[in-house]
Amino acid sequence: MHRSRGGFNGFVVLMSVFMLCLAANSQLTTDFYSKTCPNVLQIVRREVMKAIKVETRMAASLIRLHFHDCFVNGCDASLLLDGSDSEKLALANLNSARGFEAVDTIKAAVESQCSGVVSCADILTIAARDSRELKCFLQSGGPTWKVPLGRRDGLVANLTAANTTQLPSPFEGLNSIIAKFVAVGLNITDVVSLSGAHTIGQVKCATFSNRLFDFGGTGSPDTTIETSMLSDLQSLCPINGDGNRTTALDRNSQDLFDNHYFQNLINNKGVLSSDQILYSSDEATSTTKTLVQTYSTNPSLFFTDFANSMIKMGNISPLTGSNGEIRKNCRVANS
């Protein structure tokens, strides 16, 4: 069959990108540190457990750090870097992303056993997995999975990308959010399953108060908010109130890693607009709605898809081989 030159060139480009990704991901293995730091998984697990025992919310905070890191520059721990160009200063992270001190503690514990061996990027990836698994000891539970390892740390942060182009926002429409997932090699299933991480954690009034009184300039609240929840949230987050006050992302099930989050969406109890639109928006009809309905009644499928999506997200553009470095301090590049 004849193939046009333009179509052939496009095919070559796509195959080149695929082979580059395959080459990078093939260097990630679940036993990467079996000889150089054989106890790394136990060390990270122990420190994550300590952090969650001190503050249950830390589980959600660590997975969010991993998410926000991987969507900007790939999973290279660039989010952990301090400095004038730090991604911590981005609108999506400033006074919002948290858990950096916990990562410092985990890194110090690993360094005490295996100095200069384990990257901050891998530590963050392991910690995100353990945050889900270890919540079972604190009445949560949820899926677990083996973490491919071998990432190296980036040398620079990218504040511009974190601020403008790559991180999904709670104020965006569904098509825009899907496009940002697709841009990093993820798909619609990943959008829905990873959104299910909101089955635990807290969220600030500033991220959803636009829905409570004058949504989109209508002079009325968002009509997709269930009435009793709307009343509660209006009391918690009044006009000109404290935007830093928080509420549970998964109403009535905030400490359980389960599929209740999806049941809430079906009942118009998603707190963030970016959550509720997975079920209620016009765009959802042909994209995400069916999967929300499926997960709401099939927790096993949700757990399986969530684990697979976490692995895929952790494989976004990793630095491997001689690229990047192994930071001694997660907050600064080596001198």
Tab-separated table of C-alpha atoms in Angstrom:
chain	number	residue	atom	x	y	z
A	1	MET	CA	0.000	0.000	0.000
A	2	HIS	CA	1.334	3.449	-0.912
A	3	ARG	CA	2.214	5.738	2.000
A	4	SER	CA	2.645	9.479	1.455
A	5	ARG	CA	6.032	10.988	2.362
A	6	GLY	CA	4.366	13.235	4.960
A	7	GLY	CA	2.586	10.287	6.540
A	8	PHE	CA	5.770	8.218	6.499
A	9	ASN	CA	7.781	10.995	8.139
A	10	GLY	CA	5.134	11.346	10.815
A	11	PHE	CA	5.251	7.599	11.398
A	12	VAL	CA	9.047	7.732	11.751
A	13	VAL	CA	8.802	10.554	14.300
A	14	LEU	CA	6.225	8.661	16.351
A	15	MET	CA	8.321	5.494	16.279
A	16	SER	CA	11.421	7.463	17.303
A	17	VAL	CA	9.617	8.931	20.293
A	18	PHE	CA	8.288	5.488	21.207
A	19	MET	CA	11.754	3.912	21.023
A	20	LEU	CA	13.276	6.682	23.154
A	21	CYS	CA	10.601	6.168	25.814
A	22	LEU	CA	11.059	2.414	25.630
A	23	ALA	CA	14.826	2.779	26.047
A	24	ALA	CA	14.422	5.014	29.093
A	25	ASN	CA	11.775	2.869	30.736
A	26	SER	CA	13.691	-0.342	30.050
A	27	GLN	CA	16.404	0.961	32.378
A	28	LEU	CA	13.906	1.116	35.256
A	29	THR	CA	13.706	-2.187	37.122
A	30	THR	CA	12.092	-3.259	40.366
A	31	ASP	CA	15.415	-4.677	41.625
A	32	PHE	CA	17.590	-1.717	40.623
A	33	TYR	CA	19.060	-1.288	44.127
A	34	SER	CA	19.236	-4.974	45.050
A	35	LYS	CA	23.031	-4.864	45.315
A	36	THR	CA	23.803	-1.169	45.923
A	37	CYS	CA	21.130	-0.435	48.552
A	38	PRO	CA	19.234	-3.661	49.272
A	39	ASN	CA	17.259	-2.234	52.202
A	40	VAL	CA	16.027	0.949	50.519
A	41	LEU	CA	12.393	-0.204	50.313
A	42	GLN	CA	12.297	-1.065	53.997
A	43	ILE	CA	13.953	2.237	54.964
A	44	VAL	CA	11.515	4.342	52.954
A	45	ARG	CA	8.555	2.309	54.190
A	46	ARG	CA	9.604	2.790	57.820
A	47	GLU	CA	9.981	6.558	57.463
A	48	VAL	CA	6.722	6.961	55.554
A	49	MET	CA	4.953	5.009	58.287
A	50	LYS	CA	6.378	7.364	60.911
A	51	ALA	CA	5.230	10.408	58.944
A	52	ILE	CA	1.697	9.067	58.461
A	53	LYS	CA	1.400	8.156	62.140
A	54	VAL	CA	2.241	11.758	63.022
A	55	GLU	CA	-0.181	13.149	60.436
A	56	THR	CA	-2.569	10.940	58.474
A	57	ARG	CA	-2.909	13.631	55.808
A	58	MET	CA	0.747	13.085	54.844
A	59	ALA	CA	-0.226	10.091	52.702
A	60	ALA	CA	-2.196	12.293	50.315
A	61	SER	CA	0.499	14.978	50.420
A	62	LEU	CA	3.245	12.604	49.288
A	63	ILE	CA	1.258	11.226	46.354
A	64	ARG	CA	0.453	14.784	45.293
A	65	LEU	CA	4.162	15.677	45.352
A	66	HIS	CA	4.860	12.741	43.063
A	67	PHE	CA	2.049	13.776	40.692
A	68	HIS	CA	3.142	17.416	40.531
A	69	ASP	CA	6.756	16.388	40.050
A	70	CYS	CA	6.140	13.969	37.182
A	71	PHE	CA	3.953	16.353	35.169
A	72	VAL	CA	6.744	18.952	34.979
A	73	ASN	CA	10.071	17.846	33.456
A	74	GLY	CA	9.146	14.205	34.094
A	75	CYS	CA	9.758	12.264	37.299
A	76	ASP	CA	13.095	13.882	38.165
A	77	ALA	CA	12.454	15.365	41.633
A	78	SER	CA	12.693	18.869	40.175
A	79	LEU	CA	9.763	19.867	42.401
A	80	LEU	CA	11.953	19.311	45.460
A	81	LEU	CA	14.566	21.894	44.430
A	82	ASP	CA	14.683	25.213	46.269
A	83	GLY	CA	15.679	28.509	44.639
A	84	SER	CA	14.303	31.467	42.696
A	85	ASP	CA	13.065	29.192	39.878
A	86	SER	CA	11.672	26.561	42.250
A	87	GLU	CA	8.506	24.802	41.146
A	88	LYS	CA	7.401	25.192	44.756
A	89	LEU	CA	6.663	28.836	43.865
A	90	ALA	CA	4.174	27.905	41.130
A	91	LEU	CA	0.546	28.811	41.740
A	92	ALA	CA	-0.431	25.142	41.948
A	93	ASN	CA	2.205	24.480	44.629
A	94	LEU	CA	2.709	27.668	46.645
A	95	ASN	CA	1.282	27.287	50.157
A	96	SER	CA	-0.287	24.075	48.885
A	97	ALA	CA	2.281	21.384	48.078
A	98	ARG	CA	3.497	19.913	51.335
A	99	GLY	CA	5.523	17.019	52.671
A	100	PHE	CA	8.962	18.342	51.717
A	101	GLU	CA	10.260	17.901	55.267
A	102	ALA	CA	9.063	14.301	55.274
A	103	VAL	CA	11.008	13.686	52.057
A	104	ASP	CA	14.095	15.262	53.661
A	105	THR	CA	13.792	12.855	56.581
A	106	ILE	CA	13.388	9.846	54.304
A	107	LYS	CA	16.364	10.918	52.204
A	108	ALA	CA	18.545	11.356	55.303
A	109	ALA	CA	17.629	7.866	56.498
A	110	VAL	CA	18.491	6.369	53.109
A	111	GLU	CA	21.747	8.343	52.882
A	112	SER	CA	22.821	7.049	56.292
A	113	GLN	CA	22.741	3.519	54.879
A	114	CYS	CA	23.563	4.043	51.191
A	115	SER	CA	25.282	7.384	50.629
A	116	GLY	CA	25.040	8.777	47.107
A	117	VAL	CA	23.164	5.790	45.698
A	118	VAL	CA	19.396	6.363	45.732
A	119	SER	CA	17.908	9.312	43.871
A	120	CYS	CA	15.370	11.710	45.327
A	121	ALA	CA	13.155	10.892	42.331
A	122	ASP	CA	13.082	7.221	43.298
A	123	ILE	CA	12.538	8.044	46.967
A	124	LEU	CA	9.520	10.172	46.067
A	125	THR	CA	8.141	7.414	43.840
A	126	ILE	CA	8.529	4.748	46.533
A	127	ALA	CA	7.064	7.069	49.171
A	128	ALA	CA	3.991	7.702	47.019
A	129	ARG	CA	3.395	3.947	46.690
A	130	ASP	CA	3.966	3.344	50.391
A	131	SER	CA	1.621	6.179	51.313
A	132	ARG	CA	-1.207	4.172	49.792
A	133	GLU	CA	-0.137	0.791	51.122
A	134	LEU	CA	0.679	1.908	54.656
A	135	LYS	CA	-2.616	3.720	55.100
A	136	CYS	CA	-4.079	0.255	55.679
A	137	PHE	CA	-2.550	0.391	59.142
A	138	LEU	CA	-4.485	3.604	59.728
A	139	GLN	CA	-7.870	2.397	58.489
A	140	SER	CA	-7.377	3.081	54.809
A	141	GLY	CA	-6.012	0.207	52.747
A	142	GLY	CA	-5.959	0.261	48.971
A	143	PRO	CA	-3.826	-1.106	46.151
A	144	THR	CA	-0.118	-1.826	46.099
A	145	TRP	CA	2.375	-2.437	43.295
A	146	LYS	CA	6.057	-3.017	42.609
A	147	VAL	CA	7.867	0.219	41.822
A	148	PRO	CA	10.265	0.306	38.845
A	149	LEU	CA	13.416	2.123	39.994
A	150	GLY	CA	16.547	3.661	38.521
A	151	ARG	CA	15.530	7.293	38.013
A	152	ARG	CA	18.116	10.005	38.438
A	153	ASP	CA	17.575	13.546	39.675
A	154	GLY	CA	17.192	16.593	37.461
A	155	LEU	CA	19.622	19.478	37.707
A	156	VAL	CA	17.128	22.319	37.326
A	157	ALA	CA	13.535	23.212	38.153
A	158	ASN	CA	11.029	24.608	35.651
A	159	LEU	CA	8.832	27.229	37.294
A	160	THR	CA	7.447	28.437	33.974
A	161	ALA	CA	6.156	25.006	32.990
A	162	ALA	CA	4.727	24.438	36.462
A	163	ASN	CA	2.932	27.775	36.275
A	164	THR	CA	1.602	27.887	32.755
A	165	THR	CA	1.425	24.758	30.711
A	166	GLN	CA	1.763	21.324	32.222
A	167	LEU	CA	0.026	20.914	35.581
A	168	PRO	CA	-3.721	20.241	35.456
A	169	SER	CA	-5.724	22.824	37.384
A	170	PRO	CA	-8.865	22.363	39.507
A	171	PHE	CA	-10.398	25.237	37.519
A	172	GLU	CA	-9.884	23.734	34.049
A	173	GLY	CA	-12.387	22.053	31.793
A	174	LEU	CA	-12.295	18.325	31.210
A	175	ASN	CA	-10.943	18.452	27.663
A	176	SER	CA	-8.030	20.600	28.794
A	177	ILE	CA	-7.228	18.228	31.659
A	178	ILE	CA	-7.358	15.209	29.354
A	179	ALA	CA	-5.043	16.987	26.896
A	180	LYS	CA	-2.453	17.541	29.639
A	181	PHE	CA	-2.530	13.857	30.541
A	182	VAL	CA	-2.205	12.839	26.899
A	183	ALA	CA	0.753	15.219	26.499
A	184	VAL	CA	2.756	13.145	28.996
A	185	GLY	CA	1.727	9.775	27.587
A	186	LEU	CA	-1.297	9.053	29.777
A	187	ASN	CA	-4.894	8.413	28.716
A	188	ILE	CA	-8.493	8.830	29.830
A	189	THR	CA	-8.373	5.792	32.111
A	190	ASP	CA	-5.383	7.374	33.848
A	191	VAL	CA	-7.291	10.658	34.247
A	192	VAL	CA	-10.114	8.932	36.098
A	193	SER	CA	-8.123	6.402	38.104
A	194	LEU	CA	-5.505	8.917	39.282
A	195	SER	CA	-8.256	11.380	40.187
A	196	GLY	CA	-9.373	8.615	42.533
A	197	ALA	CA	-6.391	9.518	44.724
A	198	HIS	CA	-8.763	12.189	46.022
A	199	THR	CA	-10.433	9.458	48.046
A	200	ILE	CA	-8.094	10.699	50.809
A	201	GLY	CA	-6.725	14.122	51.638
A	202	GLN	CA	-7.849	17.668	52.288
A	203	VAL	CA	-8.454	20.637	49.999
A	204	LYS	CA	-8.451	24.397	50.637
A	205	CYS	CA	-11.459	26.670	50.208
A	206	ALA	CA	-9.498	28.712	47.656
A	207	THR	CA	-9.594	25.802	45.212
A	208	PHE	CA	-13.381	25.394	45.104
A	209	SER	CA	-15.001	28.539	46.567
A	210	ASN	CA	-15.620	29.810	43.017
A	211	ARG	CA	-18.373	27.167	42.815
A	212	LEU	CA	-20.253	28.252	45.938
A	213	PHE	CA	-21.838	31.634	45.229
A	214	ASP	CA	-21.219	33.059	41.765
A	215	PHE	CA	-20.100	30.230	39.526
A	216	GLY	CA	-18.839	31.391	36.154
A	217	GLY	CA	-20.460	34.802	36.547
A	218	THR	CA	-23.975	33.328	36.774
A	219	GLY	CA	-24.724	34.912	40.144
A	220	SER	CA	-25.623	31.453	41.445
A	221	PRO	CA	-23.749	28.422	42.808
A	222	ASP	CA	-22.610	25.569	40.590
A	223	THR	CA	-25.766	23.547	39.921
A	224	THR	CA	-23.811	20.273	40.063
A	225	ILE	CA	-23.199	20.580	43.827
A	226	GLU	CA	-25.555	18.578	46.046
A	227	THR	CA	-27.620	20.976	48.156
A	228	SER	CA	-26.692	19.853	51.668
A	229	MET	CA	-22.995	19.803	50.792
A	230	LEU	CA	-23.329	23.232	49.222
A	231	SER	CA	-24.773	24.615	52.442
A	232	ASP	CA	-21.962	23.099	54.496
A	233	LEU	CA	-19.271	24.419	52.178
A	234	GLN	CA	-20.810	27.898	52.062
A	235	SER	CA	-20.630	27.988	55.868
A	236	LEU	CA	-17.032	26.781	55.843
A	237	CYS	CA	-15.952	29.093	53.028
A	238	PRO	CA	-18.016	32.306	53.123
A	239	ILE	CA	-17.476	35.136	50.663
A	240	ASN	CA	-14.197	36.885	51.570
A	241	GLY	CA	-13.503	34.112	54.081
A	242	ASP	CA	-10.225	32.370	54.842
A	243	GLY	CA	-9.166	30.584	51.662
A	244	ASN	CA	-6.799	28.359	53.629
A	245	ARG	CA	-9.526	26.534	55.533
A	246	THR	CA	-9.789	22.915	54.463
A	247	THR	CA	-12.329	20.157	53.984
A	248	ALA	CA	-12.132	16.499	52.988
A	249	LEU	CA	-11.920	15.742	49.273
A	250	ASP	CA	-13.972	12.569	49.776
A	251	ARG	CA	-16.914	13.620	51.895
A	252	ASN	CA	-17.879	11.048	54.573
A	253	SER	CA	-14.950	8.758	53.716
A	254	GLN	CA	-11.830	10.875	54.079
A	255	ASP	CA	-9.621	8.299	55.822
A	256	LEU	CA	-10.427	5.309	53.624
A	257	PHE	CA	-8.686	4.534	50.343
A	258	ASP	CA	-11.728	3.156	48.564
A	259	ASN	CA	-14.097	3.839	45.669
A	260	HIS	CA	-16.409	6.086	47.690
A	261	TYR	CA	-14.986	9.109	45.860
A	262	PHE	CA	-16.662	7.907	42.654
A	263	GLN	CA	-19.956	7.316	44.433
A	264	ASN	CA	-19.769	10.907	45.609
A	265	LEU	CA	-19.330	12.147	42.046
A	266	ILE	CA	-22.490	10.320	40.974
A	267	ASN	CA	-24.316	12.029	43.859
A	268	ASN	CA	-22.939	15.489	42.951
A	269	LYS	CA	-20.644	15.530	45.970
A	270	GLY	CA	-17.339	16.159	44.259
A	271	VAL	CA	-15.701	19.112	46.033
A	272	LEU	CA	-13.417	20.267	43.229
A	273	SER	CA	-14.902	21.263	39.912
A	274	SER	CA	-12.192	19.184	38.211
A	275	ASP	CA	-13.518	16.144	40.089
A	276	GLN	CA	-17.235	16.652	39.493
A	277	ILE	CA	-16.807	17.299	35.770
A	278	LEU	CA	-15.558	13.723	35.397
A	279	TYR	CA	-19.216	12.739	35.771
A	280	SER	CA	-21.413	15.805	35.253
A	281	SER	CA	-19.931	17.735	32.341
A	282	ASP	CA	-21.101	17.411	28.746
A	283	GLU	CA	-17.585	16.314	27.775
A	284	ALA	CA	-17.747	13.459	30.280
A	285	THR	CA	-20.521	11.695	28.373
A	286	SER	CA	-18.119	10.431	25.730
A	287	THR	CA	-14.958	10.268	27.852
A	288	THR	CA	-14.941	9.720	31.620
A	289	LYS	CA	-18.511	9.254	32.869
A	290	THR	CA	-18.807	5.541	32.149
A	291	LEU	CA	-15.571	4.788	33.959
A	292	VAL	CA	-16.691	6.818	37.006
A	293	GLN	CA	-19.855	4.711	37.092
A	294	THR	CA	-17.854	1.496	36.761
A	295	TYR	CA	-15.405	2.362	39.534
A	296	SER	CA	-18.288	3.356	41.818
A	297	THR	CA	-19.446	-0.263	41.896
A	298	ASN	CA	-16.189	-2.113	41.196
A	299	PRO	CA	-13.469	-1.226	43.722
A	300	SER	CA	-11.217	-4.066	42.546
A	301	LEU	CA	-11.046	-2.619	39.036
A	302	PHE	CA	-10.346	0.827	40.455
A	303	PHE	CA	-7.501	-0.530	42.592
A	304	THR	CA	-6.006	-2.372	39.615
A	305	ASP	CA	-6.257	0.601	37.279
A	306	PHE	CA	-4.956	2.977	39.923
A	307	ALA	CA	-1.845	0.851	40.461
A	308	ASN	CA	-1.209	0.601	36.725
A	309	SER	CA	-1.695	4.338	36.257
A	310	MET	CA	0.703	5.112	39.094
A	311	ILE	CA	3.347	2.971	37.415
A	312	LYS	CA	2.729	4.731	34.088
A	313	MET	CA	2.929	8.153	35.716
A	314	GLY	CA	6.155	7.187	37.466
A	315	ASN	CA	7.617	6.353	34.051
A	316	ILE	CA	7.092	9.831	32.581
A	317	SER	CA	10.410	10.933	31.029
A	318	PRO	CA	12.758	9.536	33.675
A	319	LEU	CA	16.432	10.475	33.653
A	320	THR	CA	18.477	7.287	33.535
A	321	GLY	CA	22.002	6.099	32.841
A	322	SER	CA	24.443	9.014	33.042
A	323	ASN	CA	21.763	11.711	32.730
A	324	GLY	CA	21.073	13.895	35.744
A	325	GLU	CA	22.640	13.020	39.081
A	326	ILE	CA	22.028	11.437	42.465
A	327	ARG	CA	21.452	14.429	44.737
A	328	LYS	CA	22.942	14.376	48.201
A	329	ASN	CA	20.304	16.862	49.358
A	330	CYS	CA	16.917	16.754	47.609
A	331	ARG	CA	16.585	20.546	47.859
A	332	VAL	CA	19.750	21.479	45.911
A	333	ALA	CA	21.690	20.152	42.970
A	334	ASN	CA	25.132	18.810	43.803
A	335	SER	CA	27.900	21.398	43.617
